[in-house]
mmCIF file of N, CA and C in Angstrom:
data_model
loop_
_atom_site.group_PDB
_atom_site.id
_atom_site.type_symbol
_atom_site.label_atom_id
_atom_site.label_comp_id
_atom_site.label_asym_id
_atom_site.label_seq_id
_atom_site.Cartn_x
_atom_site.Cartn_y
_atom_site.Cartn_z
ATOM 1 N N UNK A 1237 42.230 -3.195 8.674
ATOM 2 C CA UNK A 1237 41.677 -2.002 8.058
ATOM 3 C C UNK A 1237 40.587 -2.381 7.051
ATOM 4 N N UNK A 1238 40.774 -3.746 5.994
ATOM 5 C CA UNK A 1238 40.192 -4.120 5.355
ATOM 6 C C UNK A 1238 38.949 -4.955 6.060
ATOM 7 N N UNK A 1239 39.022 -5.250 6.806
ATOM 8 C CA UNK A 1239 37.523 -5.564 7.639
ATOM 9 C C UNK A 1239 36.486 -4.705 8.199
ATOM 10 N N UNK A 1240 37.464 -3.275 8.995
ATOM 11 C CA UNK A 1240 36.543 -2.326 9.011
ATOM 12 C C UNK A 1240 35.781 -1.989 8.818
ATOM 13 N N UNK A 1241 36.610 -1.297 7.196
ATOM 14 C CA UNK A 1241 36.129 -0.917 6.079
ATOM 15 C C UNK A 1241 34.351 -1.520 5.543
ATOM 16 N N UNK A 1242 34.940 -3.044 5.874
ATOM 17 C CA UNK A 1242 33.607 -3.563 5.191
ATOM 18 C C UNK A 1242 32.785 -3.871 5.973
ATOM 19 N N UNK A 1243 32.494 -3.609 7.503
ATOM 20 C CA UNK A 1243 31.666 -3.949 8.165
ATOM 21 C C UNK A 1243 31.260 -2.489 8.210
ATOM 22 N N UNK A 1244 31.901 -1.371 7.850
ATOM 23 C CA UNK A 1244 30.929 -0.636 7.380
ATOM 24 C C UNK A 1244 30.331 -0.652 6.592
ATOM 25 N N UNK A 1245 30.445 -1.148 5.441
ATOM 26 C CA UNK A 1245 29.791 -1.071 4.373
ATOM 27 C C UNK A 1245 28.795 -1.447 4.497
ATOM 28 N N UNK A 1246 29.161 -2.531 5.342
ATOM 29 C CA UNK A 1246 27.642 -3.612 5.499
ATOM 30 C C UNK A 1246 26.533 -3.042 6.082
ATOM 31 N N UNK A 1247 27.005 -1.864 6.943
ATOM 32 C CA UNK A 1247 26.079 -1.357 8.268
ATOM 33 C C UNK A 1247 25.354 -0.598 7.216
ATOM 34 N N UNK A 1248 26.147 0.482 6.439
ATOM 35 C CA UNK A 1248 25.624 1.298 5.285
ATOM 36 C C UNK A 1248 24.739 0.811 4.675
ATOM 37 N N UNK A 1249 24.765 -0.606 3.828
ATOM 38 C CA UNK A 1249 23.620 -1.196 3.141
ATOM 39 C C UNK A 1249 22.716 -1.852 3.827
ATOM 40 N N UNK A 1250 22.510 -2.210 5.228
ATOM 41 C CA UNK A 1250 21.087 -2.491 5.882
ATOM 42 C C UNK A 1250 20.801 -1.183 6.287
ATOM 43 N N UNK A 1251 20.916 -0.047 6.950
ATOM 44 C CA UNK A 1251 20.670 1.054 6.659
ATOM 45 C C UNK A 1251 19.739 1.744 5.340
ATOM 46 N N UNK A 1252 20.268 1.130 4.314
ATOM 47 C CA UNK A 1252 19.510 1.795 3.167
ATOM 48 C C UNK A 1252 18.553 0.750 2.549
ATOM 49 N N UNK A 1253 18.637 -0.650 3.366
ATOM 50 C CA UNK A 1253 17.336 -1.458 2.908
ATOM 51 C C UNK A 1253 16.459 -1.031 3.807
ATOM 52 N N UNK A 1254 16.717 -0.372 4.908
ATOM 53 C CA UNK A 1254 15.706 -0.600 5.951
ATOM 54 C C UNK A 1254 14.669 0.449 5.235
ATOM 55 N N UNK A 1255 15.508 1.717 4.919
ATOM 56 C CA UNK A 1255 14.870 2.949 4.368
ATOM 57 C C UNK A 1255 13.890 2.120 2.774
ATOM 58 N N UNK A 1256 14.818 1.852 2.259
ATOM 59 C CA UNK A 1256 14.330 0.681 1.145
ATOM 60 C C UNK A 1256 12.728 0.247 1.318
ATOM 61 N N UNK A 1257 12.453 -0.812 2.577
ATOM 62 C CA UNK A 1257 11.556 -1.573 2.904
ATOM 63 C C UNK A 1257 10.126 -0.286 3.472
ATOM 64 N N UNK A 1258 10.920 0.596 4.364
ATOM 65 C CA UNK A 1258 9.680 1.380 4.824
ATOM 66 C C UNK A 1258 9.015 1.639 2.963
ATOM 67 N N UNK A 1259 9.507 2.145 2.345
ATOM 68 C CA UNK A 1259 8.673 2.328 0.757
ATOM 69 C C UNK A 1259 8.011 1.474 0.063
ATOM 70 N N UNK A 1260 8.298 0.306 0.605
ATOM 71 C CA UNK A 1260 7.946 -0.898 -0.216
ATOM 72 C C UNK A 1260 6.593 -1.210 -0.178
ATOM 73 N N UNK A 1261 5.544 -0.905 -0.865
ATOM 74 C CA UNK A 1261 4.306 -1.372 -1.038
ATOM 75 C C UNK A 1261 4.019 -2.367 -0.625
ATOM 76 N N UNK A 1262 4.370 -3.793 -0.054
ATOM 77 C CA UNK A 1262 4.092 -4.615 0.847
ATOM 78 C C UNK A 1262 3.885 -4.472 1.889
ATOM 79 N N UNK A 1263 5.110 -3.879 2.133
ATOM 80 C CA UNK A 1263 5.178 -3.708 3.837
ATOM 81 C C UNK A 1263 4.023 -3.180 4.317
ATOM 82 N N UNK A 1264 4.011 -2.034 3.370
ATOM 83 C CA UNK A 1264 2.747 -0.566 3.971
ATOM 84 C C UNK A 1264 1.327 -1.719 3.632
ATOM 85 N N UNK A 1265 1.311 -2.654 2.822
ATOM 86 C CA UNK A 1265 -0.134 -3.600 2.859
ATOM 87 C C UNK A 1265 0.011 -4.106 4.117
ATOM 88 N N UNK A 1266 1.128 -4.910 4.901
ATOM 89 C CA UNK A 1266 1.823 -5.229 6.077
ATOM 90 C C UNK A 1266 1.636 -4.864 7.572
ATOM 91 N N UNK A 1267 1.148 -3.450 7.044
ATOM 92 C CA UNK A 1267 1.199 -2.684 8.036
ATOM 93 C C UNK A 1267 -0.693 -2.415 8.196
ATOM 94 N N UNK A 1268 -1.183 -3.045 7.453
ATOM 95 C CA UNK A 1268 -2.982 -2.665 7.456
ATOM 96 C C UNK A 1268 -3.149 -1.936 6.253
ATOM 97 N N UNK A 1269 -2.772 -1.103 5.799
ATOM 98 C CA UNK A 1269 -3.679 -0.661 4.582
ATOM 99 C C UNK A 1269 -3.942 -1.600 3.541
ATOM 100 N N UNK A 1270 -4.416 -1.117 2.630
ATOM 101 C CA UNK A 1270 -4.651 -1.752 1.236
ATOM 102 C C UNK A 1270 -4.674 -0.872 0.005
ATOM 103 N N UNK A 1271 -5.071 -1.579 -0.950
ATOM 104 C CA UNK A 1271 -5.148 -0.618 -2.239
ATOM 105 C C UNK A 1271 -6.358 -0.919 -2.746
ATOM 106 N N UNK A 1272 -7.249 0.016 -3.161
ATOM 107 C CA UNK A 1272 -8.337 0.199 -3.748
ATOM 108 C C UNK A 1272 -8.869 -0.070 -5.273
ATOM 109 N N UNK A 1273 -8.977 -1.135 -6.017
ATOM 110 C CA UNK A 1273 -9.135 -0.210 -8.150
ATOM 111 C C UNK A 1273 -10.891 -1.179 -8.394
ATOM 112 N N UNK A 1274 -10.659 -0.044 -8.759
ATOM 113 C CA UNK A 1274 -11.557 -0.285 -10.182
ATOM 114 C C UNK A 1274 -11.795 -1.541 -10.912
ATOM 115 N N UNK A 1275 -13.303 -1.524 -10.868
ATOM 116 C CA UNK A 1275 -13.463 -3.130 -11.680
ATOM 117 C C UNK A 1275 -13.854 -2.386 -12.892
ATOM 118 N N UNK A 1276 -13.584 -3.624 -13.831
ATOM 119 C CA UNK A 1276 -13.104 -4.070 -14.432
ATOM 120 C C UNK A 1276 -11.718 -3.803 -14.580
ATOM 121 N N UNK A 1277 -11.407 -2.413 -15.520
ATOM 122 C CA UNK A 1277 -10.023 -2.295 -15.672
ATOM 123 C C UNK A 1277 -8.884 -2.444 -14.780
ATOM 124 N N UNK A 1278 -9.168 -1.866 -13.554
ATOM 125 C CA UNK A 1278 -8.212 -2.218 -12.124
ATOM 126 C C UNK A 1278 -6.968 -0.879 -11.918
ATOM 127 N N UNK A 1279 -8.036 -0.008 -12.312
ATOM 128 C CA UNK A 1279 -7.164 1.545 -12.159
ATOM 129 C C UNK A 1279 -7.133 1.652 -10.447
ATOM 130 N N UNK A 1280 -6.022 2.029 -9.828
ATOM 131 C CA UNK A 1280 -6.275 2.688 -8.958
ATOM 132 C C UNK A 1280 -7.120 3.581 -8.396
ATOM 133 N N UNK A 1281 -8.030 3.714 -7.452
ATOM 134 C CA UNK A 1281 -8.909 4.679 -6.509
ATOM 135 C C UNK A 1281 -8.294 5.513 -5.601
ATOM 136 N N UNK A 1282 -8.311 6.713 -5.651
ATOM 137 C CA UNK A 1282 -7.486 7.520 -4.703
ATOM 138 C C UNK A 1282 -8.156 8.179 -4.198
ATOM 139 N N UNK A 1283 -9.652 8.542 -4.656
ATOM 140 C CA UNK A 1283 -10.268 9.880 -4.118
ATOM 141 C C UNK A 1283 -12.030 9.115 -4.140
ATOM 142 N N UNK A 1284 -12.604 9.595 -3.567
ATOM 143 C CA UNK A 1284 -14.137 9.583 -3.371
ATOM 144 C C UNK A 1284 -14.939 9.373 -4.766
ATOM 145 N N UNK A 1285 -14.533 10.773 -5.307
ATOM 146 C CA UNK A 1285 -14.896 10.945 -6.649
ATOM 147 C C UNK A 1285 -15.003 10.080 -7.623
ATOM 148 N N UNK A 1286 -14.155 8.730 -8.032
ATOM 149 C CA UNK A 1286 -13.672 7.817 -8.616
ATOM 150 C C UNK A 1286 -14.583 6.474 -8.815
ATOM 151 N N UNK A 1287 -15.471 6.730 -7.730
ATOM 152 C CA UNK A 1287 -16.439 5.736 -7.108
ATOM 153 C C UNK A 1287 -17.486 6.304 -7.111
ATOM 154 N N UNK A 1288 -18.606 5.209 -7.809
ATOM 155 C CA UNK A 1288 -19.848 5.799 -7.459
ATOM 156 C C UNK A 1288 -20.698 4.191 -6.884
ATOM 157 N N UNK A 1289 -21.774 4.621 -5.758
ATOM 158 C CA UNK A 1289 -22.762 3.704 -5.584
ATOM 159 C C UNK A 1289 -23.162 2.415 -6.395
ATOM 160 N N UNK A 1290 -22.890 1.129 -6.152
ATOM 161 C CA UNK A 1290 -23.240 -0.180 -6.375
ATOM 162 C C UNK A 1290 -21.674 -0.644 -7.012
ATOM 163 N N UNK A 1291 -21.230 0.199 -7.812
ATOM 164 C CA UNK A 1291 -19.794 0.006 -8.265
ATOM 165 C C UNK A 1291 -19.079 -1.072 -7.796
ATOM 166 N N UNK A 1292 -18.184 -2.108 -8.473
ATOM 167 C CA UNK A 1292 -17.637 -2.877 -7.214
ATOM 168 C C UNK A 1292 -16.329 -2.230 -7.739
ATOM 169 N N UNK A 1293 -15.633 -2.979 -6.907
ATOM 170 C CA UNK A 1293 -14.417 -2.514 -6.845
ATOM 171 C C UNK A 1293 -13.562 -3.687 -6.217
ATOM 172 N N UNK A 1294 -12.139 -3.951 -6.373
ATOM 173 C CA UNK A 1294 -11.259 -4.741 -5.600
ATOM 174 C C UNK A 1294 -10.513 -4.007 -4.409
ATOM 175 N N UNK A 1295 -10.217 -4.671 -3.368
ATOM 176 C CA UNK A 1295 -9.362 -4.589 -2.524
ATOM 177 C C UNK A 1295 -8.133 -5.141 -2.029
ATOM 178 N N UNK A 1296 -6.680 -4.745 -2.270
ATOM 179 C CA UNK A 1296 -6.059 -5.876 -2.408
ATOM 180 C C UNK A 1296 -5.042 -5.610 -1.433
ATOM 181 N N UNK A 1297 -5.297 -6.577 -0.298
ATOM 182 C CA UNK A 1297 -4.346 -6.427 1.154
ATOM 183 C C UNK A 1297 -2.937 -7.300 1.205
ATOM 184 N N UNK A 1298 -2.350 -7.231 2.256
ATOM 185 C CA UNK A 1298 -0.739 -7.907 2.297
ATOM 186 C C UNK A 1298 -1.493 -9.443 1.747
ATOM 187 N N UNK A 1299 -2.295 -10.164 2.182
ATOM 188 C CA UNK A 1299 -2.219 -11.582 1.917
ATOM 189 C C UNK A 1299 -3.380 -12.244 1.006
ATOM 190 N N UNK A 1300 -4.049 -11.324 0.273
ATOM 191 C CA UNK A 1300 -5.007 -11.321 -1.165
ATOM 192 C C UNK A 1300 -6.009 -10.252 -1.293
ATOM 193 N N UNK A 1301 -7.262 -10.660 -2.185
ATOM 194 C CA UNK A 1301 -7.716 -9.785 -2.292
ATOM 195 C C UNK A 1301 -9.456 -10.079 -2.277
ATOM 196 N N UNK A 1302 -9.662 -9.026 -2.152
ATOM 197 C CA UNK A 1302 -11.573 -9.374 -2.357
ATOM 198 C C UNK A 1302 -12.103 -8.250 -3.010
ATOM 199 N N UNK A 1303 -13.405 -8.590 -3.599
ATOM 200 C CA UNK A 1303 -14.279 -8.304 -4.278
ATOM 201 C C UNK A 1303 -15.335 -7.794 -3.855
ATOM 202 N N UNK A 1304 -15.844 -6.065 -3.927
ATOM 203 C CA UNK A 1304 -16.911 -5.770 -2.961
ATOM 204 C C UNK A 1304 -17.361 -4.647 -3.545
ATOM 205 N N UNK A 1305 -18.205 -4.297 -3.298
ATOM 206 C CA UNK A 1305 -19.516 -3.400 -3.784
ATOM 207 C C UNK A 1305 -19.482 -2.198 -2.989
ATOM 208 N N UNK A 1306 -19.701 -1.202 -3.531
ATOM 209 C CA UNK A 1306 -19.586 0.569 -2.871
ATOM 210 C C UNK A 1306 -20.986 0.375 -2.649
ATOM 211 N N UNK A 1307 -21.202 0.606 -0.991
ATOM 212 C CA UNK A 1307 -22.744 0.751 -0.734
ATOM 213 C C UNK A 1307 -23.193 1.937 -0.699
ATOM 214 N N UNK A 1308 -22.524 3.103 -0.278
ATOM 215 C CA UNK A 1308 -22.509 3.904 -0.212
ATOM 216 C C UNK A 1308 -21.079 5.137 -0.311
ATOM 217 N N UNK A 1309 -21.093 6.436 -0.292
ATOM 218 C CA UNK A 1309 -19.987 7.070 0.056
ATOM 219 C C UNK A 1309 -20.359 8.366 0.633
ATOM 220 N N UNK A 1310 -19.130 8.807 0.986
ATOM 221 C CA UNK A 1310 -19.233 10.359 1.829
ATOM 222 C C UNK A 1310 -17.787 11.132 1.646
ATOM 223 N N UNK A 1311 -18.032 12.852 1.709
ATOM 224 C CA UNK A 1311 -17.037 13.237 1.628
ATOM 225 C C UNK A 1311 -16.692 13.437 2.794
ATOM 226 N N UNK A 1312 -15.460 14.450 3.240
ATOM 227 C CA UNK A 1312 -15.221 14.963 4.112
ATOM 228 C C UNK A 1312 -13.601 13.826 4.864
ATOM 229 N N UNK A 1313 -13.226 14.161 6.422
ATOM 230 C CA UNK A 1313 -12.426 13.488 6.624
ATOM 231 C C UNK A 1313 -12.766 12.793 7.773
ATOM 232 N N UNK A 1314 -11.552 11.585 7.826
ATOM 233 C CA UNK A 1314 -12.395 10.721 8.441
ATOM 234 C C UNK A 1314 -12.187 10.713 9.966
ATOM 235 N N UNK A 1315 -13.018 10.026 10.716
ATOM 236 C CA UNK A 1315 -12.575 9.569 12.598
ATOM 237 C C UNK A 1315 -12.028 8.769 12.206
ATOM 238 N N UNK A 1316 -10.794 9.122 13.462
ATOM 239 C CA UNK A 1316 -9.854 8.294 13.471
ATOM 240 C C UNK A 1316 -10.615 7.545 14.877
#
């Protein structure tokens, strides 16, 4: 009964890492995206607005990061 018990448990807690990991800001770098900030300070970029022309900015993916310059921008949404 006492083994059961705990091989449920066990099932229960990879279950809730798995849910765990989909949230995990790595993974989702992992998965292709990245995160966008602000040079100097290194605020997050979320919107168009935030950015203007020559601006650099960092990019920071699952396995580092780089350093790059807004050549331009546009609103609207994007092709997929």
């Amino acid at each position: 009964a006492m083994a059961v018990q705990l091989k449920g448990r066990k099932h229960e807690l990879a279950l809730q890492l798995t849910k765990l990991n989909a949230l995990s800001p790595l993974d989702t770098l992992a998965r292709g995206y990245g995160i966008c900030r602000a040079m100097p300070d290194g605020h997050v970029i979320s919107g168009i607005n935030q950015v203007e022309s020559g601006q650099k900015v960092e990019v920071v993916l699952h396995d580092g990061w780089m350093e790059c310059s807004v050549m331009r921008k546009g609103e609207g949404k994007i092709d997929r």
